Amino acid sequence: MVPSEHYTKSTPSPQSGEDSSAAAAALAKVFHGIGPKRARQLGVLGIETPLDMLYNFPRDWQDRSSGTDLSKVPETSVVFQGRVISSRLIRANPRLGIFKAKMATGDRKVELVWFKHLSFRYDAFAALKAEIVTGADLWVVGKAEGDLLGVREVRVEEFYPLNDPRRNLHVGRIVPVYGLTEGITQRLMRELAHQAVSGAATAPPDPLPPALIHRRKLLSLRQALSAVHFPKSFAELDAARTRLAYEELLLLEFAWIFKRRQTRGLAKNFSYEIKRSLLTPFREGLGFELTRAQKRVINEIFDDMRRPYPMTRLLQGDVGSGKTVVALSALLLAVENGFQAALMVPTEILADQHMATMTQFLKGLPVRCAMLTSRLSKKEREKTVEAVRRGEADIVVGTHALLEGDVQFPKLKVAVIDEQHRFGVRQLTTLRQKSGLLDLLVMTATPIPRTLALALYGDLDVSTLDEMPPNKTTAQTYLAPEAQALEGLKAEVAKGHQAYVVYPIIEESANLDLQSAKAEFERLSAGALAGLRVSLIHGAMPGRTKAKVMAEFAAGRSDVLVATPVIEVGIDVANATVMVIQNADRFGMASLHQLRGRIGRGKLASVCYLVADPKTDEARRRLETLVATYDGFRIGEEDLKIRGPGEFMGTAQHGELTLKIADLNRHADLLAQARQDAEELLQTDPRLLAAENGPLRERILRLYQRQWSCIDLA
């Protein structure tokens, strides 16, 4: 897991040269048939040592303990045994061959099917022709694909001769299913895993102290590792997963505790005094009263900033809850103490919006703001970089351009990171390195369920804006056909209001049944929205072009903006009251919630139409949740239940959760237990030096050295 900029995580990569030879040698000592090529392939999966194989947990388990009744199942995965009656090879075309075998199973006949690319260099079907012969008794695993004239067709995924003793690993039991890479099969992975749990790979000493195992009624490590790969029952599998998930979460909690300990052991060489020379006139000039939540969170942040160690705080709040005003208060506290402050955002559009908001809120105050994005001309950039270097820019708003080597801050003490999950670990570390110690506030408008927040941000203090400003409007949301949505859009435009139409991709794709923003812009302009002023914006446009399109829309010189998700954040046009989201089932819940937050920015009633044809229950459930509630925290909880933590947070670049076996929906109670146990252990043994904690200390050191290089147990 990489929750913030504090960790450098090593990711497995294909090995070569000496590394490959060393890995192959290590694996070959304990596993049969592993040479340099297999070692490289296994290295892609992070398996470089025998111990890695033990901790390479299955991603799923299939119940193959008994055969499938082929007369009752629809098109689905099946497992059964039978006897081959006949077989034949068909050349579908010069490059594709089809091997078919008729099999008797019970009182039915089944046709087995294999597809392979043909080659002039070797017989792609040689092994099949040798094993799939008349009279052969087989176990078969595959996908049932129809029932023509009473004969079921099965596309074969795995098969095992009945007289092969190794089949007991693959059928007739609960079977593990592993993540794979090119060249590695499920059969090979199961056989290697079985060698590992049978003693070929020596498990390390159990890292959990006996008292914890007894207190939480957990399996021993060896029992759990054996049962998670080859469980005798689902009850045993559940006990194994519970044990291993608890261990994983406990190690995670130790990481957060040690990281907090390190951070709080750092002494800042600067301090703040609340002088109110800027803060008071800023607050008086807002034109509205801060909510109680905003006041509470500002006080939490100010208390943090005045502590002797650096602030590391997460600010989360729903769309429209007022995070910008809170963040600006933190920036102004730095400025009125003679320091510089930075606000880093992921997109130029969001940088433009923050700059416009600051210009409005800081009007008349002696605060010098500057903006750094890749859109600046060479001359403009040089001028801004020089102003930053001289300390003549108090608050600098920027994108990744802030991280460039020639951008130097002589007095940077506070950094605010907006939409922080869009930044990678190295990027945030680079920003910190520009000033040594600084106070860090990270913000997200994707409300994070408490369980996930504890796992993702265990080293951060969390502030939550759980109250909306009075009279804040929210968009009514409907699942509607396109014709109805566009009629509603035209009715709003007829009132003098503006609208968005959002598509998930830019260009037409032969592989995706999605409308294209460019093609739909042309279709709508000439068809349903003919006579209206329609403009187009997408992420592939040059920065200056995007800025011009947005400026025109904000000024009211276009009625409808056809867009991709580039408008998800940073757009604030109060006159925009309607949004039509096409192919809404292809968006995540957080993205849909963010998108509809672009309307309802003023006092005008607003409406969001979700146009979709959901093909799965999961997609339908996501859309129904969006229609039912505007509460981002409820949406976040539901999103976590539906998709899991990794998908909830996005890709690895954005800070993906990489727990190997713990499930934050299923193991929320374990997370709370792990946090409690870690804290209690460290109260009595702060450095884990007691004999009974020795294996735990060694496990932590080994894990952190490999994944989180800056954790220190000292």
XYZ file of C-alpha atoms in Angstrom:
714
model
C 0.000 0.000 0.000
C 1.240 3.478 -0.823
C -1.060 5.930 0.944
C 0.983 9.116 0.768
C 4.402 10.390 -0.183
C 6.102 8.805 2.816
C 6.856 5.387 1.313
C 8.931 4.068 -1.541
C 7.467 0.734 -2.542
C 9.499 -1.738 -4.527
C 7.462 -3.441 -7.234
C 8.433 -6.767 -8.747
C 9.926 -6.562 -12.226
C 11.235 -9.074 -14.730
C 14.723 -10.194 -13.776
C 17.745 -10.369 -16.040
C 21.433 -11.245 -15.864
C 22.782 -12.029 -12.418
C 19.431 -11.345 -10.721
C 17.710 -13.912 -12.945
C 20.419 -16.507 -12.307
C 20.297 -15.947 -8.556
C 16.509 -16.242 -8.491
C 16.579 -19.339 -10.678
C 19.194 -20.918 -8.426
C 17.211 -20.130 -5.280
C 13.983 -21.508 -6.740
C 15.613 -24.522 -8.395
C 16.975 -25.676 -5.030
C 13.483 -26.352 -3.753
C 11.202 -26.534 -6.799
C 11.377 -29.035 -9.651
C 11.649 -27.741 -13.213
C 12.546 -24.096 -12.489
C 15.224 -22.615 -14.725
C 16.155 -19.063 -15.764
C 13.130 -18.622 -18.072
C 10.610 -19.795 -15.464
C 12.390 -17.699 -12.819
C 11.952 -14.573 -14.959
C 8.292 -15.354 -15.472
C 7.725 -15.961 -11.764
C 9.649 -12.765 -10.990
C 6.980 -10.798 -12.841
C 4.564 -12.111 -10.197
C 6.922 -11.096 -7.389
C 8.049 -14.675 -6.731
C 11.818 -14.584 -6.369
C 12.312 -16.833 -3.352
C 10.617 -20.001 -2.048
C 9.131 -17.894 0.749
C 7.499 -15.639 -1.858
C 5.629 -18.678 -3.147
C 4.114 -19.288 0.274
C 2.953 -15.670 0.443
C 1.665 -15.621 -3.143
C -1.927 -16.077 -2.030
C -4.664 -17.282 -4.394
C -6.952 -14.594 -5.793
C -9.923 -16.964 -5.668
C -10.979 -20.517 -4.814
C -13.217 -22.867 -6.796
C -15.233 -25.714 -5.359
C -14.347 -28.685 -7.562
C -15.083 -31.242 -4.893
C -17.842 -32.792 -6.999
C -18.799 -32.759 -10.662
C -21.238 -30.299 -12.247
C -24.664 -31.529 -13.339
C -24.445 -30.584 -17.017
C -28.201 -30.926 -17.522
C -29.002 -28.098 -15.106
C -26.379 -25.393 -15.593
C -26.583 -22.507 -18.062
C -23.480 -21.207 -19.864
C -20.998 -21.230 -17.001
C -17.861 -22.814 -15.583
C -18.146 -26.577 -15.222
C -16.077 -29.451 -13.849
C -16.862 -33.100 -14.599
C -15.321 -36.473 -15.509
C -15.969 -38.791 -18.402
C -14.525 -41.030 -21.122
C -13.347 -39.918 -24.572
C -15.347 -41.521 -27.419
C -13.642 -39.888 -30.399
C -11.468 -36.935 -31.386
C -10.597 -34.964 -34.527
C -8.597 -31.937 -35.680
C -10.240 -29.229 -37.791
C -8.335 -26.506 -39.647
C -10.617 -23.471 -39.407
C -8.211 -21.448 -41.550
C -4.470 -21.525 -42.342
C -3.665 -19.934 -38.976
C -6.254 -21.457 -36.629
C -6.872 -25.048 -35.648
C -9.730 -26.534 -33.611
C -9.351 -29.821 -31.740
C -12.616 -31.495 -30.781
C -13.294 -34.575 -28.701
C -16.587 -36.252 -27.950
C -16.909 -37.462 -24.359
C -19.483 -39.542 -22.487
C -20.252 -38.321 -18.961
C -23.060 -39.952 -17.057
C -26.010 -40.247 -19.457
C -24.906 -37.264 -21.582
C -22.495 -36.658 -24.412
C -20.303 -33.560 -24.373
C -18.103 -32.081 -27.084
C -14.769 -30.729 -25.826
C -13.174 -27.889 -27.781
C -9.628 -26.452 -27.899
C -8.504 -23.535 -30.110
C -4.825 -23.037 -31.019
C -2.796 -20.989 -33.477
C -1.184 -23.194 -36.090
C 2.556 -23.088 -36.692
C 4.844 -24.416 -39.426
C 7.583 -24.969 -36.858
C 5.822 -27.395 -34.524
C 2.589 -29.316 -34.056
C 0.502 -27.144 -31.707
C -1.818 -30.086 -31.032
C 0.807 -32.787 -30.474
C 0.234 -33.070 -26.711
C -3.558 -33.108 -27.099
C -3.475 -35.816 -29.769
C -1.301 -37.927 -27.486
C -3.524 -37.617 -24.403
C -7.055 -37.153 -25.773
C -7.485 -40.628 -27.250
C -10.450 -42.954 -27.432
C -11.049 -44.612 -24.068
C -9.145 -42.016 -22.028
C -10.792 -41.189 -18.703
C -10.494 -37.500 -17.836
C -11.432 -34.780 -15.406
C -12.353 -31.655 -17.414
C -12.632 -28.006 -16.341
C -14.006 -25.434 -18.758
C -16.786 -23.147 -19.947
C -20.096 -24.657 -21.087
C -21.201 -22.892 -24.265
C -24.557 -24.131 -25.462
C -26.486 -27.350 -25.996
C -26.913 -28.225 -29.684
C -29.052 -31.286 -30.472
C -28.567 -32.568 -26.940
C -24.762 -32.257 -27.034
C -23.182 -29.753 -24.670
C -20.101 -27.951 -25.959
C -17.360 -27.152 -23.454
C -14.357 -24.941 -24.179
C -11.657 -26.708 -22.188
C -9.470 -24.742 -19.771
C -7.868 -27.646 -17.896
C -7.985 -31.446 -18.149
C -6.383 -34.245 -16.107
C -6.166 -38.005 -16.801
C -7.998 -39.961 -14.138
C -4.917 -42.121 -13.500
C -2.630 -39.113 -12.927
C -2.058 -38.799 -9.141
C -1.283 -35.086 -9.529
C -4.910 -34.476 -10.499
C -5.761 -34.419 -6.794
C -4.347 -30.880 -6.653
C -6.621 -29.656 -9.431
C -9.983 -31.434 -9.151
C -12.017 -33.255 -6.533
C -11.370 -30.565 -3.924
C -11.447 -26.817 -3.211
C -8.916 -25.507 -5.717
C -6.842 -22.311 -5.501
C -6.835 -19.870 -8.438
C -3.759 -17.656 -8.764
C -2.873 -14.501 -10.582
C -0.859 -15.422 -13.679
C 1.523 -13.949 -16.214
C 2.518 -15.065 -19.700
C 4.051 -18.529 -19.675
C 2.719 -19.495 -16.225
C -0.345 -21.745 -15.928
C -2.703 -22.488 -13.060
C -1.467 -26.073 -13.121
C 2.137 -25.006 -12.599
C 1.230 -22.522 -9.873
C -0.719 -25.124 -7.918
C 2.110 -27.637 -8.176
C 4.672 -25.084 -6.998
C 2.383 -23.981 -4.172
C 1.905 -27.588 -3.118
C 5.660 -28.151 -3.047
C 6.008 -24.999 -0.956
C 3.421 -25.906 1.672
C 4.641 -29.509 1.788
C 7.929 -28.322 3.212
C 9.989 -27.330 0.185
C 9.802 -23.707 1.346
C 10.480 -23.242 5.014
C 7.987 -20.911 6.652
C 9.527 -18.227 8.856
C 8.942 -18.247 12.606
C 5.421 -17.194 13.427
C 5.620 -13.392 13.830
C 2.580 -13.198 16.083
C 3.317 -13.476 19.797
C 1.605 -16.530 21.344
C -0.481 -14.263 23.557
C -1.993 -12.534 20.505
C -2.729 -15.841 18.766
C -4.529 -17.048 21.883
C -6.337 -13.749 22.469
C -7.694 -13.523 18.912
C -8.221 -17.313 18.527
C -6.080 -17.487 15.383
C -4.447 -20.355 13.488
C -0.687 -20.702 13.635
C 1.230 -19.339 10.637
C 2.043 -22.792 9.253
C -1.581 -23.934 9.546
C -2.803 -20.764 7.842
C -0.315 -20.918 4.957
C -1.197 -24.543 4.226
C -4.953 -23.972 4.442
C -5.021 -20.800 2.363
C -3.499 -22.661 -0.588
C -5.170 -26.056 -0.178
C -8.094 -25.854 2.271
C -9.923 -28.983 3.268
C -13.143 -26.994 3.745
C -14.422 -23.469 3.321
C -14.510 -23.133 7.109
C -10.789 -23.892 7.233
C -10.193 -21.429 4.371
C -12.070 -18.711 6.240
C -9.981 -19.319 9.374
C -6.775 -19.150 7.316
C -7.788 -15.914 5.594
C -8.737 -14.383 8.936
C -5.348 -15.251 10.421
C -3.346 -13.952 7.439
C -5.498 -10.835 7.049
C -5.048 -10.008 10.726
C -1.258 -10.379 10.370
C -1.243 -8.152 7.274
C -3.312 -5.450 8.959
C -1.235 -5.649 12.141
C 1.959 -5.063 10.147
C 0.263 -2.157 8.411
C -0.728 -0.608 11.726
C 2.850 -0.905 12.964
C 3.956 0.931 9.801
C 1.627 3.833 10.581
C 2.624 3.981 14.232
C 6.339 3.997 13.397
C 5.795 6.598 10.686
C 3.865 8.870 13.054
C 6.614 8.353 15.636
C 9.244 9.380 13.058
C 7.306 12.434 11.907
C 6.697 13.614 15.441
C 10.358 13.132 16.230
C 11.279 15.781 13.652
C 11.725 19.285 15.041
C 10.592 22.185 12.865
C 12.960 25.152 12.763
C 10.080 27.558 12.214
C 6.843 28.452 13.956
C 3.650 30.408 13.388
C 1.829 33.101 15.267
C -1.810 33.826 14.495
C -1.438 37.555 13.778
C -4.782 37.955 11.994
C -3.269 40.624 9.725
C -4.478 38.591 6.745
C -6.796 36.007 8.258
C -9.270 38.450 9.783
C -9.771 40.648 6.681
C -9.911 37.491 4.561
C -12.726 36.051 6.655
C -14.574 39.367 6.812
C -14.381 39.742 3.056
C -15.824 36.344 2.184
C -19.391 37.584 2.156
C -20.674 34.525 4.007
C -20.338 32.899 7.417
C -18.161 29.821 7.742
C -19.963 26.642 8.756
C -19.288 25.121 12.162
C -17.439 22.279 10.423
C -15.177 24.728 8.595
C -14.354 26.569 11.814
C -13.627 23.304 13.626
C -11.363 22.001 10.855
C -9.484 25.313 10.546
C -8.762 25.162 14.272
C -7.546 21.547 13.927
C -5.182 22.585 11.133
C -3.896 25.659 12.979
C -3.280 23.578 16.109
C -1.285 21.130 13.974
C 0.744 23.858 12.288
C 1.765 25.337 15.643
C 3.076 22.026 16.957
C 6.869 21.505 17.001
C 6.759 18.672 14.458
C 5.492 18.798 10.837
C 1.793 18.617 10.107
C 0.595 15.670 8.007
C -3.173 16.003 7.777
C -5.860 14.805 5.404
C -8.804 17.124 4.733
C -11.792 15.364 3.235
C -15.197 16.722 2.435
C -18.019 16.259 -0.015
C -18.402 18.291 -3.189
C -19.321 21.864 -2.198
C -18.470 21.514 1.505
C -15.991 24.407 1.450
C -12.542 22.788 1.405
C -10.997 25.659 -0.593
C -11.695 28.263 2.093
C -10.213 25.965 4.736
C -7.082 25.338 2.665
C -6.708 29.048 1.922
C -6.784 29.770 5.652
C -3.792 27.462 6.139
C -1.927 29.134 3.270
C -2.617 32.586 4.710
C -1.317 31.613 8.153
C 2.004 30.819 6.491
C 2.002 34.048 4.465
C 1.233 36.338 7.397
C 4.249 34.796 9.151
C 6.525 35.701 6.235
C 6.617 32.259 4.590
C 5.685 30.914 1.177
C 2.906 28.410 0.504
C 2.100 26.141 -2.434
C -1.110 24.606 -3.718
C -0.500 21.688 -6.109
C -3.328 20.357 -8.289
C -3.482 17.639 -10.975
C -4.916 19.634 -13.911
C -4.551 23.060 -15.493
C -8.313 23.559 -15.338
C -8.286 23.044 -11.575
C -5.281 25.394 -11.262
C -7.196 28.051 -13.202
C -10.217 27.616 -10.947
C -8.182 27.882 -7.741
C -6.402 30.949 -9.062
C -9.718 32.611 -9.913
C -11.103 31.774 -6.459
C -8.016 33.191 -4.729
C -8.162 36.348 -6.799
C -11.760 36.795 -5.700
C -11.290 35.969 -2.006
C -7.980 37.828 -1.556
C -8.992 40.992 -3.376
C -7.516 44.021 -1.603
C -5.130 41.954 0.558
C -1.319 42.291 0.222
C -0.878 38.698 -0.929
C 1.122 37.963 -4.093
C -0.225 34.913 -5.941
C 1.403 33.197 -8.897
C 0.512 30.241 -11.086
C 2.834 27.688 -12.694
C 1.502 25.316 -15.355
C 2.867 23.927 -18.604
C 0.583 26.311 -20.505
C 2.754 29.340 -19.683
C 4.927 30.734 -22.457
C 8.676 30.498 -21.982
C 8.875 34.191 -21.054
C 5.933 33.972 -18.611
C 7.385 30.878 -16.991
C 10.837 32.413 -16.532
C 9.291 35.483 -14.916
C 7.170 33.370 -12.532
C 10.023 31.016 -11.611
C 12.238 33.998 -10.810
C 9.514 35.549 -8.623
C 9.209 32.278 -6.712
C 12.982 31.996 -6.315
C 13.230 35.570 -4.974
C 10.417 34.942 -2.495
C 8.259 37.515 -4.278
C 5.402 35.050 -4.752
C 3.587 34.313 -1.492
C 1.188 31.629 -2.716
C 2.038 29.545 -5.780
C -0.702 27.520 -7.460
C 0.518 24.906 -9.894
C 0.329 21.516 -11.488
C 3.235 19.077 -11.786
C 5.155 22.118 -13.102
C 5.873 22.974 -9.445
C 8.128 19.911 -9.271
C 10.544 20.946 -12.033
C 14.142 21.309 -10.937
C 14.526 25.042 -11.535
C 11.488 25.900 -9.374
C 13.044 26.847 -6.025
C 11.206 28.082 -2.921
C 13.420 29.907 -0.400
C 10.674 30.074 2.249
C 8.186 27.274 1.490
C 6.638 26.041 4.747
C 3.096 24.902 3.838
C 1.977 22.725 0.929
C -1.625 21.838 0.120
C -2.190 18.955 -2.302
C -5.649 18.939 -3.914
C -7.094 15.705 -5.309
C -4.053 14.035 -3.756
C -4.891 10.527 -5.007
C -3.967 11.716 -8.512
C -0.357 12.229 -7.511
C 2.295 9.537 -7.198
C 4.567 8.983 -4.235
C 7.680 10.381 -5.889
C 5.897 13.556 -6.954
C 4.870 14.427 -3.420
C 8.329 13.572 -2.113
C 9.889 15.899 -4.705
C 7.733 18.779 -3.498
C 8.769 18.161 0.098
C 12.428 18.093 -0.846
C 12.198 21.662 -2.135
C 11.992 23.012 1.403
C 13.178 20.416 3.877
C 10.519 20.192 6.573
C 7.104 21.601 5.752
C 3.525 21.301 6.901
C 1.507 19.142 4.531
C -2.264 19.233 4.033
C -3.695 16.781 1.496
C -7.275 17.181 0.292
C -9.757 14.868 -1.372
C -13.304 15.472 -2.564
C -13.871 11.711 -2.710
C -15.227 11.038 0.783
C -13.401 8.021 2.139
C -15.182 5.471 4.360
C -13.694 5.330 7.846
C -12.353 1.778 7.444
C -10.538 2.683 4.237
C -9.253 5.947 5.707
C -7.705 4.059 8.635
C -5.955 1.688 6.233
C -4.924 4.258 3.628
C -4.038 7.168 5.876
C -3.113 5.610 9.180
C -0.124 7.951 9.502
C -2.195 11.089 8.861
C -4.531 12.995 11.108
C -7.919 13.307 9.415
C -10.201 16.332 9.325
C -13.683 15.943 7.868
C -16.051 18.623 6.617
C -19.295 16.888 7.450
C -21.585 19.889 7.047
C -22.762 21.718 3.937
C -23.083 25.526 3.735
C -26.664 26.737 4.255
C -28.795 27.062 1.109
C -26.388 24.788 -0.802
C -28.269 23.346 -3.764
C -27.804 19.759 -4.910
C -28.533 18.304 -8.306
C -31.570 16.058 -8.616
C -30.401 12.908 -10.392
C -32.393 10.704 -12.769
C -31.709 7.588 -14.823
C -33.227 8.540 -18.173
C -33.154 7.709 -21.897
C -31.157 10.100 -24.068
C -34.202 11.716 -25.723
C -35.719 12.644 -22.356
C -32.386 13.927 -21.059
C -31.811 16.163 -24.086
C -35.354 17.540 -23.863
C -34.690 18.440 -20.230
C -31.401 20.059 -21.276
C -33.092 22.195 -23.944
C -35.755 23.296 -21.468
C -33.035 24.591 -19.099
C -31.176 26.361 -21.901
C -34.459 28.010 -22.946
C -34.524 29.588 -19.459
C -31.111 31.149 -20.127
C -29.145 28.481 -18.298
C -26.205 26.369 -19.512
C -25.508 22.643 -19.721
C -22.853 19.928 -19.909
C -22.966 16.720 -21.953
C -20.234 14.309 -20.800
C -18.789 11.282 -22.608
C -16.204 8.794 -21.320
C -13.811 8.787 -24.312
C -12.553 11.165 -27.024
C -12.199 9.138 -30.225
C -14.311 6.365 -31.715
C -13.002 2.924 -30.804
C -13.699 -0.348 -32.536
C -13.235 -2.121 -29.202
C -15.595 -0.056 -27.072
C -19.291 0.411 -27.618
C -19.142 4.000 -26.403
C -20.059 7.238 -28.064
C -17.137 9.502 -28.853
C -17.102 13.091 -27.567
C -15.906 14.391 -30.948
C -18.436 12.406 -32.984
C -21.266 13.199 -30.576
C -20.383 16.896 -30.606
C -20.927 16.872 -34.366
C -24.101 14.756 -34.118
C -25.711 16.887 -31.415
C -24.715 20.183 -33.020
C -26.382 19.177 -36.280
C -29.275 17.275 -34.733
C -30.944 17.358 -31.312
C -29.163 20.558 -30.197
C -29.218 22.367 -33.540
C -29.657 26.092 -33.032
C -27.853 26.098 -29.678
C -24.281 27.281 -29.168
C -22.404 24.005 -28.577
C -18.687 23.800 -27.769
C -16.281 20.900 -27.145
C -13.537 20.310 -24.564
C -11.385 17.258 -23.880
C -8.088 16.383 -22.263
C -6.162 15.960 -25.522
C -6.603 19.624 -26.420
C -3.662 22.009 -25.946
C -3.828 23.859 -22.622
C -4.463 27.251 -24.188
C -7.325 25.860 -26.273
C -8.951 24.304 -23.203
C -8.600 27.567 -21.296
C -10.219 29.507 -24.149
C -13.149 27.063 -24.418
C -13.745 27.227 -20.652
C -13.488 31.018 -20.591
C -16.076 31.252 -23.372
C -18.421 28.893 -21.515
C -17.937 30.669 -18.170
C -18.698 33.999 -19.878
C -21.985 32.614 -21.203
C -20.947 32.649 -24.853
C -21.840 28.981 -25.350
C -24.955 27.147 -24.169
C -23.782 23.544 -24.062
C -20.325 22.172 -23.335
C -19.696 18.676 -24.704
C -16.877 17.248 -22.612
C -14.908 14.260 -21.409
C -14.194 13.788 -17.669
C -11.591 16.575 -17.928
C -14.291 18.753 -16.318
C -14.597 16.437 -13.296
C -12.791 18.941 -11.076
C -12.046 22.645 -11.239
C -15.165 23.856 -13.084
C -17.376 26.415 -11.366
C -20.059 27.982 -13.570
C -23.054 28.959 -11.460
C -25.324 29.336 -14.509
C -24.820 25.679 -15.517
C -27.871 23.829 -14.208
C -28.106 20.604 -16.194
C -25.737 17.749 -16.980
C -26.271 14.751 -19.244
C -23.775 11.920 -18.628
C -23.696 9.473 -21.519
C -22.686 5.832 -20.935
C -22.939 6.558 -17.222
C -22.540 2.872 -16.397
C -18.919 3.097 -17.636
C -17.985 5.652 -14.949
C -17.114 4.911 -11.340
C -19.401 6.207 -8.613
C -16.854 8.715 -7.342
C -16.411 10.145 -10.841
C -20.158 10.426 -11.379
C -20.559 12.201 -8.043
C -17.706 14.578 -8.877
C -19.123 15.270 -12.331
C -22.593 16.161 -11.110
C -20.929 18.416 -8.553
C -20.116 20.728 -11.476
C -23.773 21.809 -11.485
C -25.703 23.232 -8.573
C -22.808 25.636 -7.938
C -25.133 28.578 -7.378
C -28.677 29.023 -6.070
C -30.405 27.674 -9.190
C -32.109 24.277 -9.080
C -30.117 21.734 -11.081
C -30.651 18.305 -12.599
C -28.319 15.493 -13.687
C -29.430 12.849 -16.204
C -27.633 9.497 -16.257
C -27.991 7.919 -19.697
C -27.001 4.279 -19.554
C -27.781 0.697 -20.472
C -26.185 -1.196 -17.577
C -25.310 -4.774 -18.470
C -24.460 -6.005 -14.954
C -26.100 -5.918 -11.541
C -23.055 -4.068 -10.200
C -23.390 -1.282 -12.779
C -27.124 -0.997 -12.110
C -26.514 -0.842 -8.370
C -23.975 1.982 -8.787
C -26.432 4.070 -10.796
C -29.323 3.414 -8.408
C -27.147 4.606 -5.525
C -26.353 7.855 -7.357
C -30.042 8.440 -7.991
C -30.978 7.678 -4.384
C -28.483 9.934 -2.565
C -26.252 12.987 -2.924
C -24.337 12.143 0.248
C -20.743 11.513 -0.813
C -19.965 9.521 2.347
C -22.845 7.110 1.709
C -21.711 6.833 -1.902
C -18.172 6.111 -0.752
C -19.343 3.335 1.585
C -21.421 1.749 -1.162
C -18.587 2.077 -3.676
C -16.219 0.316 -1.292
C -18.731 -2.520 -0.846
C -19.278 -2.919 -4.579
C -15.788 -2.525 -5.994
C -13.319 -2.990 -3.167
C -10.539 -0.663 -2.005
C -8.204 -0.979 -4.965
C -10.810 0.014 -7.503
C -12.200 2.676 -5.163
C -8.838 4.460 -5.108
C -7.967 4.014 -8.741
C -4.722 2.887 -10.295
C -1.394 2.226 -8.643
C -0.118 5.603 -9.790
C -2.772 7.230 -7.656
C -2.005 5.269 -4.491
C -3.631 1.941 -5.021
C -4.239 -0.256 -1.996
C -2.134 -3.403 -2.364
C -3.237 -5.588 0.528
C -2.636 -9.174 -0.559
C -5.353 -10.943 1.400
C -7.123 -8.562 3.781
C -10.503 -7.310 2.534
C -11.519 -4.027 4.141
C -15.218 -4.811 3.765
C -14.938 -8.273 5.228
C -12.189 -7.534 7.762
C -13.154 -4.120 9.134
C -13.299 -5.552 12.657
C -9.847 -7.087 12.222
C -8.436 -3.681 11.310
C -9.741 -2.192 14.563
C -8.355 -5.163 16.533
C -4.978 -4.861 14.821
C -4.739 -1.160 15.626
C -5.616 -1.795 19.271
C -3.154 -4.690 19.566
C -0.294 -2.791 17.904
C -0.734 0.186 20.204
C -0.916 -2.011 23.313
C 2.175 -4.004 22.306
C 4.217 -0.858 21.768
C 3.086 0.643 25.073
C 4.749 -2.235 26.912
C 7.618 -2.853 24.447
C 8.238 0.317 22.345
C 10.992 -1.237 20.190
C 9.745 -4.846 20.237
C 12.903 -6.064 21.969
C 11.243 -8.630 24.246
C 12.041 -12.250 23.371
C 8.437 -13.135 22.554
C 8.287 -10.184 20.125
C 11.543 -11.050 18.344
C 9.958 -12.825 15.331
C 7.522 -9.918 14.933
C 10.366 -7.414 14.944
C 12.281 -9.434 12.334
C 9.187 -9.729 10.135
C 8.633 -5.964 10.318
C 12.246 -5.179 9.489
C 12.282 -7.577 6.545
C 8.984 -6.327 5.153
C 9.771 -2.636 5.570
C 13.234 -2.988 4.082
C 11.652 -4.514 1.008
C 8.568 -2.301 0.645
C 8.839 0.840 2.765
C 12.459 1.906 2.806
C 12.225 4.834 5.222
C 10.515 3.073 8.144
C 12.776 3.069 11.201
C 12.217 0.876 14.239
C 14.737 2.780 16.358
